[in-house]
Coordinates of C-alpha atoms and ligand atoms in Angstrom, one line a residue:
Chain B
M1 CA 40.8 -58.4 45.3
T2 CA 37.6 -58.2 43.2
R3 CA 36.9 -60.9 40.5
Y4 CA 34.8 -60.6 37.4
D5 CA 34.1 -62.9 34.4
A6 CA 35.7 -60.3 32.2
V7 CA 37.3 -56.9 32.5
I8 CA 36.8 -54.4 29.7
I9 CA 39.4 -51.7 29.4
G10 CA 37.9 -48.5 27.9
G11 CA 34.2 -47.5 28.0
G12 CA 33.7 -46.2 24.4
P13 CA 31.3 -47.8 22.0
A14 CA 33.5 -50.9 21.6
G15 CA 33.8 -51.5 25.3
L16 CA 30.1 -50.8 26.2
S17 CA 28.7 -53.0 23.4
A18 CA 31.1 -55.8 24.5
A19 CA 29.8 -55.4 28.1
L20 CA 26.1 -55.5 26.9
K21 CA 26.8 -58.6 24.9
L22 CA 28.5 -60.4 27.8
R23 CA 25.6 -59.5 30.0
E24 CA 23.2 -60.9 27.5
K25 CA 25.1 -64.1 27.6
G26 CA 24.8 -64.2 31.3
F27 CA 28.2 -63.0 32.4
N28 CA 29.3 -60.4 34.8
P29 CA 31.8 -57.9 33.3
L30 CA 33.4 -54.7 34.7
V31 CA 34.1 -51.7 32.5
I32 CA 37.1 -49.5 33.5
E33 CA 37.1 -46.0 32.0
S34 CA 39.6 -43.3 32.5
G35 CA 37.4 -40.4 31.5
D36 CA 34.9 -38.4 33.5
R37 CA 32.1 -40.5 31.9
I38 CA 31.5 -43.5 29.8
G39 CA 30.8 -43.0 26.1
G40 CA 34.2 -42.5 24.5
I41 CA 34.6 -40.4 21.3
P42 CA 31.0 -40.3 20.2
F43 CA 30.1 -38.4 23.4
Q44 CA 31.8 -35.4 21.8
C45 CA 30.6 -35.9 18.2
I46 CA 27.5 -33.8 17.7
H47 CA 27.2 -34.3 14.0
P48 CA 25.0 -36.9 12.3
G49 CA 26.6 -40.0 10.5
F50 CA 26.4 -42.6 13.3
G51 CA 24.4 -45.8 13.2
L52 CA 23.3 -46.0 9.6
H53 CA 24.4 -49.6 9.2
Y54 CA 23.9 -50.8 12.8
L55 CA 20.5 -49.2 13.6
G56 CA 19.3 -48.2 10.1
E57 CA 19.0 -44.6 11.5
D58 CA 21.2 -41.6 11.0
L59 CA 22.0 -40.3 14.5
T60 CA 24.5 -37.9 15.9
G61 CA 27.4 -39.4 17.9
T62 CA 25.8 -38.2 21.1
E63 CA 22.4 -39.7 20.3
F64 CA 24.0 -43.0 19.3
I65 CA 26.1 -43.3 22.4
Q66 CA 23.3 -42.1 24.7
R67 CA 21.2 -45.0 23.7
I68 CA 24.0 -47.4 24.5
I69 CA 24.8 -45.6 27.8
D70 CA 21.0 -45.9 28.8
K71 CA 21.1 -49.6 28.1
V72 CA 24.3 -50.0 30.2
E73 CA 22.6 -48.2 33.0
D74 CA 19.3 -50.3 32.6
Q75 CA 21.2 -53.5 32.7
G76 CA 23.1 -52.4 35.8
I77 CA 26.4 -53.1 34.2
E78 CA 29.2 -52.2 36.6
Y79 CA 31.6 -49.6 35.5
R80 CA 34.3 -47.4 37.1
I81 CA 35.0 -43.9 35.7
R82 CA 38.1 -41.8 36.3
S83 CA 39.9 -45.1 36.6
H84 CA 42.9 -45.4 34.4
V85 CA 44.4 -48.9 33.7
V86 CA 48.1 -48.7 34.1
K87 CA 49.1 -52.3 33.9
I88 CA 47.9 -55.8 32.9
I89 CA 49.6 -58.7 34.5
Y90 CA 49.1 -61.6 32.2
S91 CA 48.8 -65.3 32.8
K92 CA 47.8 -67.5 30.0
N93 CA 45.8 -69.9 32.1
R94 CA 42.2 -69.3 33.3
Y95 CA 43.8 -69.8 36.8
P96 CA 45.5 -67.8 38.1
Y97 CA 43.5 -65.0 36.5
K98 CA 44.9 -62.0 34.7
M99 CA 45.2 -59.0 36.9
I100 CA 44.4 -55.4 36.0
E101 CA 45.8 -52.5 37.9
A102 CA 44.2 -49.0 37.7
I103 CA 44.6 -45.7 39.4
S104 CA 41.2 -44.4 40.6
P105 CA 39.8 -41.7 42.9
H106 CA 39.3 -44.4 45.5
G107 CA 43.0 -45.3 45.3
F108 CA 44.8 -48.2 43.6
L109 CA 42.4 -50.7 42.0
E110 CA 43.2 -54.3 41.5
V111 CA 40.8 -56.6 39.6
E112 CA 41.1 -60.2 38.5
A113 CA 39.5 -61.9 35.5
P114 CA 40.0 -64.8 33.2
I115 CA 39.2 -62.6 30.2
I116 CA 40.3 -59.1 29.1
I117 CA 38.5 -57.2 26.4
Y118 CA 40.8 -54.3 25.4
T119 CA 38.9 -51.4 23.9
A120 CA 41.0 -48.4 24.8
G121 CA 40.4 -46.6 21.5
A122 CA 43.0 -44.7 19.5
R123 CA 45.1 -41.7 20.2
E124 CA 45.6 -38.7 17.9
R125 CA 48.8 -38.0 16.2
T126 CA 50.5 -34.8 17.4
L127 CA 52.2 -32.0 15.6
F128 CA 55.6 -33.4 16.6
E129 CA 54.8 -36.8 14.9
I130 CA 54.2 -35.2 11.5
G131 CA 57.4 -33.2 11.4
V132 CA 56.2 -29.7 11.9
T133 CA 58.9 -27.5 13.5
G134 CA 58.7 -24.2 15.5
R135 CA 58.4 -23.3 19.1
R136 CA 55.8 -24.8 21.5
L137 CA 53.1 -22.2 21.0
S138 CA 49.7 -22.0 22.5
G139 CA 46.7 -22.1 20.2
V140 CA 47.6 -25.6 18.9
F141 CA 45.1 -28.4 19.4
T142 CA 44.4 -31.8 18.1
A143 CA 41.0 -32.1 16.4
G144 CA 39.7 -34.2 19.3
E145 CA 40.7 -31.6 21.9
A146 CA 39.2 -28.8 19.9
Q147 CA 36.0 -30.9 19.5
A148 CA 35.8 -31.5 23.3
Y149 CA 36.3 -27.8 24.0
M150 CA 33.5 -26.8 21.6
D151 CA 30.9 -29.5 21.9
V152 CA 31.3 -30.8 25.5
Y153 CA 32.4 -27.5 27.2
G154 CA 31.1 -24.8 24.9
I155 CA 34.4 -23.0 24.4
L156 CA 35.5 -21.8 20.9
P157 CA 39.3 -22.2 20.9
G158 CA 40.1 -19.5 18.3
S159 CA 38.9 -17.3 15.5
R160 CA 41.2 -17.9 12.5
I161 CA 41.8 -21.5 12.0
V162 CA 44.2 -23.6 10.0
I163 CA 43.5 -27.3 9.9
I164 CA 46.3 -29.8 9.2
G165 CA 45.0 -33.0 7.7
S166 CA 41.9 -33.7 5.6
G167 CA 40.6 -36.9 7.3
D168 CA 37.0 -36.9 8.3
V169 CA 37.8 -35.6 11.8
G170 CA 39.5 -32.5 10.3
L171 CA 36.7 -31.9 7.8
I172 CA 34.0 -32.2 10.5
M173 CA 35.9 -29.8 12.7
A174 CA 36.3 -27.3 9.8
R175 CA 32.6 -27.2 9.5
R176 CA 32.0 -26.8 13.3
F177 CA 34.4 -23.9 13.4
A178 CA 32.8 -22.2 10.4
L179 CA 29.4 -22.7 11.8
E180 CA 30.3 -21.1 15.2
G181 CA 31.6 -18.0 13.5
A182 CA 35.4 -18.7 13.3
K183 CA 37.1 -18.3 9.9
V184 CA 38.8 -21.5 8.6
E185 CA 41.7 -20.2 6.5
A186 CA 42.5 -23.6 5.0
V187 CA 42.6 -27.3 5.3
I188 CA 46.1 -28.6 4.4
E189 CA 46.6 -32.1 3.0
M190 CA 49.9 -33.6 2.0
M191 CA 48.5 -36.3 -0.3
P192 CA 47.1 -35.5 -3.8
W193 CA 43.7 -36.6 -2.7
P194 CA 41.6 -35.8 0.4
G195 CA 41.6 -38.2 3.3
G196 CA 38.0 -38.0 4.2
L197 CA 34.7 -39.1 2.6
T198 CA 33.4 -37.3 -0.4
R199 CA 30.3 -36.5 1.5
N200 CA 32.3 -34.6 4.1
I201 CA 34.3 -32.7 1.4
V202 CA 31.0 -31.5 0.0
Q203 CA 29.1 -30.8 3.2
C204 CA 31.9 -29.6 5.4
L205 CA 34.2 -27.7 3.0
M206 CA 32.3 -26.7 -0.1
D207 CA 29.2 -25.7 1.8
Y208 CA 31.3 -23.2 3.7
D209 CA 33.8 -22.2 1.0
I210 CA 36.7 -23.5 2.9
P211 CA 39.8 -23.9 0.8
L212 CA 41.4 -27.4 0.6
L213 CA 45.1 -27.3 -0.2
L214 CA 46.1 -30.7 -1.6
G215 CA 49.7 -31.7 -2.1
R216 CA 50.9 -29.3 0.5
M217 CA 52.6 -29.9 3.8
A218 CA 52.7 -27.8 6.9
I219 CA 56.4 -27.4 7.9
R220 CA 56.7 -24.7 10.5
L221 CA 54.6 -22.7 13.0
E222 CA 55.4 -19.0 13.5
G223 CA 54.5 -16.8 16.5
K224 CA 55.8 -15.6 19.8
R225 CA 53.5 -17.0 22.5
R226 CA 50.5 -18.0 20.5
V227 CA 50.6 -19.3 17.0
E228 CA 50.4 -16.4 14.4
G229 CA 50.8 -18.4 11.2
V230 CA 51.8 -21.6 9.4
I231 CA 54.4 -22.1 6.7
T232 CA 53.4 -24.7 4.1
I233 CA 55.3 -26.1 1.2
R234 CA 54.2 -28.0 -2.0
V235 CA 55.3 -31.6 -2.3
D236 CA 56.1 -33.7 -5.4
E237 CA 54.8 -37.2 -6.2
D238 CA 57.2 -38.8 -3.8
L239 CA 55.9 -36.4 -1.1
K240 CA 59.3 -34.6 -1.2
P241 CA 59.1 -30.8 -0.5
I242 CA 59.7 -28.6 -3.5
P243 CA 62.0 -25.8 -2.5
G244 CA 60.8 -22.3 -3.3
S245 CA 57.1 -23.2 -3.0
E246 CA 56.7 -22.1 0.5
E247 CA 53.5 -20.1 1.4
Y248 CA 52.5 -18.4 4.7
I249 CA 49.0 -18.6 6.1
E250 CA 48.1 -16.3 9.0
C251 CA 46.0 -17.7 11.8
D252 CA 45.6 -17.8 15.5
T253 CA 44.8 -21.4 15.9
V254 CA 46.2 -24.6 14.4
V255 CA 44.1 -27.8 14.6
V256 CA 46.0 -31.0 13.9
S257 CA 44.0 -33.8 12.4
A258 CA 46.8 -36.1 11.3
G259 CA 45.2 -39.4 11.9
L260 CA 44.7 -41.8 14.8
I261 CA 46.9 -44.6 16.1
P262 CA 45.6 -47.5 18.1
N263 CA 46.2 -46.9 21.8
V264 CA 48.0 -50.1 22.6
R265 CA 50.8 -49.2 24.9
L266 CA 49.6 -51.6 27.6
L267 CA 49.4 -54.4 25.1
E268 CA 52.9 -53.7 23.8
E269 CA 54.2 -53.8 27.3
M270 CA 52.7 -57.3 27.7
G271 CA 54.4 -58.4 24.5
L272 CA 51.4 -59.0 22.2
A273 CA 52.4 -59.6 18.6
M274 CA 51.7 -56.4 16.7
D275 CA 51.0 -55.7 13.0
P276 CA 53.0 -52.7 11.6
S277 CA 50.3 -52.2 8.9
T278 CA 47.5 -51.4 11.5
R279 CA 49.7 -50.6 14.4
G280 CA 47.3 -52.7 16.4
P281 CA 47.6 -56.3 17.7
I282 CA 47.6 -59.4 15.5
V283 CA 44.3 -61.3 16.0
D284 CA 42.4 -64.3 14.7
D285 CA 38.8 -64.3 13.6
Y286 CA 37.7 -64.5 17.2
L287 CA 39.4 -61.1 17.7
E288 CA 41.7 -62.8 20.2
S289 CA 45.4 -62.0 20.3
I290 CA 47.4 -64.6 18.3
T291 CA 50.0 -64.7 21.1
H292 CA 48.0 -64.1 24.2
H293 CA 45.0 -66.3 25.1
G294 CA 42.1 -64.6 26.8
I295 CA 42.9 -61.2 25.5
F296 CA 40.4 -59.9 23.0
I297 CA 40.7 -56.6 21.2
A298 CA 38.0 -54.5 19.5
G299 CA 37.3 -51.0 18.1
N300 CA 39.9 -48.4 17.5
S301 CA 42.5 -50.3 19.5
L302 CA 42.3 -53.1 17.0
V303 CA 42.2 -51.0 13.9
V304 CA 41.3 -47.4 13.3
N305 CA 37.7 -47.5 12.1
D306 CA 35.8 -44.7 10.4
L307 CA 32.4 -46.1 11.3
V308 CA 31.1 -46.6 14.8
D309 CA 28.9 -49.4 13.3
Y310 CA 31.9 -51.6 12.7
V311 CA 33.3 -50.7 16.2
V312 CA 30.1 -52.0 17.8
E313 CA 30.2 -55.1 15.6
Q314 CA 33.8 -55.8 16.7
G315 CA 32.9 -55.2 20.4
E316 CA 30.0 -57.7 20.2
S317 CA 32.1 -60.2 18.3
A318 CA 34.9 -60.0 20.8
A319 CA 32.4 -60.5 23.6
E320 CA 30.8 -63.5 21.9
S321 CA 34.2 -65.1 21.5
A322 CA 34.9 -64.4 25.1
S323 CA 31.7 -66.0 26.2
I324 CA 32.6 -69.1 24.1
L325 CA 36.0 -69.3 25.9
L326 CA 34.3 -68.8 29.3
S327 CA 31.8 -71.6 28.8
E328 CA 33.8 -74.1 26.7
G329 CA 37.4 -73.4 27.6
V330 CA 40.5 -73.2 25.3
K331 CA 40.4 -75.2 22.1
P332 CA 43.4 -75.7 19.9
R333 CA 43.0 -74.1 16.5
S334 CA 45.0 -74.1 13.3
Y335 CA 45.2 -71.0 11.3
V336 CA 45.4 -69.7 7.7
R337 CA 47.2 -66.4 7.3
I338 CA 45.7 -63.6 5.2
A339 CA 48.4 -62.7 2.7
R340 CA 48.1 -59.1 1.5
G341 CA 48.8 -58.4 -2.2
R342 CA 48.4 -55.5 -4.6
N343 CA 46.8 -52.3 -3.1
I344 CA 45.8 -53.9 0.2
R345 CA 47.2 -51.8 3.1
F346 CA 45.9 -54.0 5.8
A347 CA 43.4 -56.8 6.5
I348 CA 41.8 -57.7 9.9
P349 CA 41.8 -60.4 11.2
Q350 CA 45.3 -61.4 10.2
Y351 CA 44.7 -65.1 10.8
I352 CA 41.5 -67.1 10.3
S353 CA 40.5 -70.5 11.7
C354 CA 38.2 -71.4 8.8
E355 CA 35.8 -72.8 11.5
R356 CA 33.2 -70.2 10.7
D357 CA 32.2 -67.1 8.7
V358 CA 34.7 -64.3 8.8
V359 CA 34.0 -60.6 8.7
L360 CA 37.1 -59.1 7.0
Y361 CA 37.9 -55.4 7.4
M362 CA 40.4 -53.9 4.9
R363 CA 41.8 -50.7 3.6
V364 CA 43.5 -50.0 0.3
Q365 CA 46.7 -48.0 -0.3
K366 CA 45.4 -45.8 -3.1
P367 CA 42.0 -45.0 -4.7
E368 CA 41.0 -47.1 -7.8
Y369 CA 37.8 -47.4 -9.9
D370 CA 36.1 -50.5 -11.2
V371 CA 38.0 -53.2 -9.3
R372 CA 37.7 -56.7 -8.0
I373 CA 38.9 -57.8 -4.7
C374 CA 40.2 -61.3 -5.3
F375 CA 40.8 -64.2 -2.9
E376 CA 43.1 -66.4 -5.0
E377 CA 43.0 -69.8 -3.2
I378 CA 39.2 -69.9 -2.8
S379 CA 38.5 -68.3 -6.2
K380 CA 36.2 -65.7 -4.7
E381 CA 36.0 -62.1 -5.9
F382 CA 34.0 -59.1 -4.9
R383 CA 33.3 -56.2 -7.4
Y384 CA 33.6 -52.6 -6.3
P385 CA 32.9 -49.5 -8.4
V386 CA 35.4 -47.6 -6.3
V387 CA 37.8 -48.3 -3.4
R388 CA 39.4 -45.5 -1.4
P389 CA 41.9 -45.4 1.5
G390 CA 39.4 -43.3 3.5
E391 CA 36.7 -45.9 3.4
M392 CA 37.2 -49.2 5.2
I393 CA 36.0 -52.2 3.2
R394 CA 34.0 -54.8 5.0
L395 CA 33.2 -58.1 3.5
I396 CA 32.2 -61.6 4.6
L397 CA 33.9 -64.8 3.7
R398 CA 31.6 -67.8 4.2
K399 CA 32.7 -70.9 6.1
D400 CA 31.7 -73.1 3.1
D401 CA 34.2 -71.2 0.9
L402 CA 36.9 -71.4 3.4
T403 CA 36.8 -75.2 3.5
F404 CA 38.8 -75.1 0.2
L405 CA 41.8 -73.9 2.3
K406 CA 42.3 -77.3 4.0
G407 CA 46.0 -78.1 4.0
L408 CA 47.0 -74.5 2.9
D409 CA 48.6 -72.0 5.1
R410 CA 47.6 -68.8 3.4
L411 CA 44.7 -67.0 1.7
S412 CA 45.9 -64.3 -0.7
V413 CA 43.9 -61.1 -1.2
E414 CA 44.6 -58.4 -3.8
V415 CA 42.9 -55.6 -5.7
R416 CA 42.7 -56.2 -9.5
R417 CA 41.4 -53.9 -12.2
I418 CA 38.4 -55.2 -14.2
Chain X
M1 CA 18.0 -13.0 -27.8
S2 CA 20.4 -14.5 -25.5
M3 CA 19.3 -16.9 -22.8
N4 CA 21.0 -17.0 -19.4
I5 CA 22.6 -20.4 -18.8
V6 CA 23.9 -21.1 -15.4
E7 CA 26.2 -24.1 -15.0
H8 CA 27.0 -25.9 -11.7
R9 CA 29.3 -28.7 -11.1
L10 CA 28.3 -30.9 -8.1
T11 CA 29.9 -34.0 -6.5
C12 CA 27.3 -36.6 -5.8
I13 CA 27.3 -37.8 -2.2
V14 CA 24.7 -40.6 -2.5
C15 CA 27.3 -43.4 -2.8
P16 CA 31.1 -43.7 -2.5
I17 CA 31.6 -43.3 -6.3
G18 CA 31.2 -39.6 -6.1
C19 CA 30.1 -38.8 -9.7
I20 CA 30.9 -35.2 -10.8
I21 CA 27.6 -34.0 -12.2
T22 CA 27.3 -31.0 -14.4
V23 CA 24.0 -29.2 -14.2
R24 CA 22.8 -26.5 -16.6
M25 CA 19.9 -24.3 -15.6
L26 CA 18.0 -23.1 -18.7
G27 CA 15.3 -20.8 -17.4
D28 CA 13.1 -23.0 -15.3
G29 CA 14.5 -26.3 -16.8
L30 CA 17.4 -28.3 -15.5
E31 CA 19.7 -30.5 -17.5
A32 CA 22.3 -32.8 -16.0
S33 CA 25.1 -34.9 -17.2
G34 CA 27.8 -37.1 -15.7
Y35 CA 25.6 -39.1 -13.3
R36 CA 25.7 -42.9 -13.4
C37 CA 22.2 -43.6 -11.8
S38 CA 18.9 -41.9 -11.2
R39 CA 19.8 -41.3 -7.5
G40 CA 22.5 -38.9 -8.8
L41 CA 19.9 -37.0 -10.8
D42 CA 17.5 -36.8 -7.8
Y43 CA 20.4 -35.6 -5.7
V44 CA 21.4 -32.7 -7.9
R45 CA 17.8 -31.7 -8.5
Q46 CA 17.3 -31.4 -4.8
E47 CA 20.7 -29.7 -4.2
I48 CA 20.1 -27.1 -6.9
L49 CA 16.4 -26.4 -6.3
D50 CA 16.1 -26.8 -2.5
P51 CA 19.3 -27.7 -0.7
R52 CA 18.6 -28.9 2.9
R53 CA 20.7 -29.9 5.9
I54 CA 20.3 -31.0 9.4
A55 CA 21.6 -28.1 11.6
I56 CA 23.7 -28.9 14.6
T57 CA 25.1 -26.8 17.4
V58 CA 25.2 -26.5 21.2
V59 CA 23.1 -24.7 23.7
K60 CA 24.1 -23.4 27.1
V61 CA 22.8 -25.3 30.1
R62 CA 22.4 -24.0 33.7
Y63 CA 23.1 -26.5 36.5
G64 CA 24.1 -29.2 34.1
D65 CA 26.8 -31.8 34.5
T66 CA 28.2 -30.4 31.3
P67 CA 27.9 -26.6 30.5
V68 CA 26.3 -27.2 27.1
V69 CA 24.0 -29.7 25.4
P70 CA 24.3 -30.6 21.8
V71 CA 21.2 -30.0 19.6
K72 CA 20.0 -30.6 16.1
T73 CA 17.0 -29.9 13.9
D74 CA 14.7 -32.9 13.8
K75 CA 14.5 -32.7 10.1
P76 CA 16.6 -31.1 7.3
I77 CA 16.0 -27.4 6.9
P78 CA 16.8 -25.1 4.0
K79 CA 20.6 -24.7 3.9
K80 CA 20.4 -21.0 4.1
F81 CA 18.9 -21.2 7.6
V82 CA 21.7 -23.4 9.1
R83 CA 23.9 -20.6 10.2
E84 CA 20.9 -18.7 11.6
V85 CA 20.1 -21.7 13.8
A86 CA 23.6 -21.6 15.2
R87 CA 23.4 -17.9 15.8
L88 CA 20.0 -18.2 17.5
A89 CA 21.2 -21.1 19.7
A90 CA 24.1 -19.0 20.9
Y91 CA 21.6 -16.8 22.7
M92 CA 19.6 -19.6 24.3
E93 CA 20.1 -20.9 27.8
I94 CA 18.1 -23.7 29.3
E95 CA 18.1 -25.5 32.7
A96 CA 19.1 -29.0 33.5
P97 CA 17.9 -31.7 33.5
V98 CA 17.7 -32.2 29.8
E99 CA 16.4 -35.4 28.2
L100 CA 17.6 -37.0 24.9
G101 CA 15.2 -35.9 22.2
Q102 CA 13.6 -33.1 24.3
I103 CA 12.2 -30.3 22.2
L104 CA 14.0 -27.0 23.1
L105 CA 12.4 -24.8 20.4
E106 CA 9.4 -25.6 18.2
N107 CA 9.2 -24.7 14.5
I108 CA 12.6 -23.0 14.6
L109 CA 12.8 -19.9 12.3
G110 CA 9.5 -21.0 10.8
T111 CA 11.2 -24.0 9.1
G112 CA 8.7 -26.5 10.5
A113 CA 11.6 -28.3 12.2
N114 CA 12.1 -28.5 16.0
L115 CA 15.4 -28.0 17.8
I116 CA 16.0 -31.1 19.9
A117 CA 18.6 -32.2 22.5
T118 CA 20.9 -34.9 21.2
R119 CA 21.9 -36.2 24.6
S120 CA 20.8 -36.0 28.2
V121 CA 22.3 -33.6 30.8
R122 CA 22.0 -34.4 34.5
R123 CA 21.3 -31.7 37.0
I124 CA 23.9 -30.8 39.6
E125 CA 23.2 -28.0 42.1
Ligands
FAD1 C1 36.0 -36.5 15.3 C2 35.5 -37.8 14.9 C3 34.4 -38.0 14.1 C4 33.8 -39.2 13.9 N1 32.7 -39.3 13.1 C5 32.1 -40.5 12.9 C6 30.9 -40.5 12.1 O1 30.4 -39.5 11.6 N2 30.3 -41.7 12.0 C7 30.8 -42.9 12.6 O2 30.2 -43.9 12.5 N3 32.0 -42.8 13.3 C8 32.6 -41.6 13.4 N4 33.8 -41.6 14.2 C9 34.4 -42.8 14.6 C10 34.0 -43.4 15.9 O3 33.7 -42.3 16.8 C11 35.1 -44.2 16.5 O4 35.4 -45.2 15.5 C12 34.7 -44.9 17.8 O5 34.5 -43.9 18.8 C13 35.7 -45.9 18.3 O6 35.2 -46.5 19.5 P1 36.2 -47.2 20.6 O7 35.3 -47.7 21.6 O8 37.1 -48.1 19.9 O9 37.1 -46.0 21.1 P2 36.8 -44.6 21.9 O10 35.5 -44.1 21.5 O11 38.0 -43.8 21.7 O12 36.8 -45.1 23.4 C14 37.9 -45.6 24.1 C15 37.7 -45.3 25.6 O13 38.8 -45.9 26.3 C16 39.2 -45.1 27.4 N5 40.6 -45.5 27.7 C17 41.7 -45.3 27.0 N6 42.8 -45.8 27.7 C18 42.3 -46.2 28.9 C19 43.0 -46.8 30.0 N7 44.3 -47.1 30.0 N8 42.2 -47.1 31.1 C20 40.8 -46.9 31.1 N9 40.2 -46.3 30.0 C21 40.9 -46.0 28.9 C22 39.0 -43.7 26.8 O14 39.0 -42.7 27.8 C23 37.8 -43.8 25.9 O15 36.6 -43.4 26.6 C24 34.4 -40.4 14.4 C25 35.5 -40.2 15.2 C26 36.1 -39.0 15.5 C27 37.3 -38.9 16.3

């Protein structure tokens, strides 16, 4: 049995930046990655838009992650590729350690560590999860699969494309297809507003004259062996289909970009407390599970992020907390719960210790202009000219302000109009 | 005498507000409305008079640990050349190893920008 100070599950930007931070603090981590290489999603993102906040430079996903990979190699951080973690055996004490079981090319891998940093990313929602019916046809891909085909392996998966979902991933893939000579027939979005950033609507769709069909839902795929078309239907304000409004779009490829869901099956099997609003684990401001000591979560496994900068921030923060735990041991904490109010879809972390500054990540339910985000009990507010579901809000609550919470059990947050 | 007025509606992408800016071209002049700050005005002026983008695509690699390498122009080039870059890159083939930032083609299509690799590719025989 091999022992490490910490085992990091998943070698994407969250996991690798956690590993670098642990090494900087003098600890010896192991990264376990199921893919053919470390790097995670940015390895297949060839478009710019990475690192503006973190590095102050606009890099492509590949450039961003190559720099991190080079550091990991330089530091001689240990990692195992093609090694898929299948089980975590949990013990809440430092001794005996937690045990991680993985399947690897060298056989069954068993590793022990007092700390686990879980950074296994998110998985893409499939056609079956969004209620599209029809036969199991070929020519149907998730956006991430299509992206890997094109930009890691150099294969164009089709020539007439329909994209389901207008999140940034879908928009970016629409542009990639158009640029490589495929025709993007339409991007279909059920909501009355696009899911992705305005910047991507302009530079990915408008630049290439790609139609965006808002308030429409894909309901059925047609075709014999390969997909030949998609039937869509208009939806009303309650997202109910309007009979008689069906339309048929011919295509040979359907790309599903229906959002990401934290990849947390292993955590669920261990019984970690989960938050239905993020579909990830419930954590405190150390990014430690509220129910399982020594398990830290960062990146898209914690909450689906749109910016890699925040992913890296979470990875480093989880590693910093882990190093505190490794050197100082468990300390009892009391918590204040973040209570979500009007137009707040989720807030991370869900509990705060009030012992230090807190970075809060939030999303709204619907777009609004000229608003204040208000924290009732500490009389703090932050003004925003606009808030949108597609753009995660990041703000910092100062320790000094949080001292007002002594004796209270909750901190309420809501969006108010000015 | 009638003057030819061309009107464009652009969504500003400088910040998350996304102002819808209307631009009227009167001969050589440009008149805009709907922007909330001067950055919006600069954005539409650039977008109308000289729209530029970073071009991205992939290039074939022989003996690489991946069959293609992602590339980009090292500065924004006129928008009308972006498709040309992708078309040109489709005919290129290079040999591994490739270094991050390596210049694969200088002054591509006379734009003054170089085509550079955006990650490294290791050589495998
Ligand atoms: C198409 C697309 C475009 C994007 N564009 C941008 C952009 O322009 N700008 C920006 O800042 N961000 C962008 N992002 C977001 C950014 O890429 C993600 O937020 C970031 O990659 C999340 O990092 P992560 O480390 O949490 O997860 P990932 O990058 O998903 O890495 C998770 C890793 O864990 C591994 N893993 C999973 N399960 C196991 C297991 N059981 N055992 C071992 N290993 C496992 C996976 O193989 C993977 O390598 C984009 C994302 C996508 C999908």
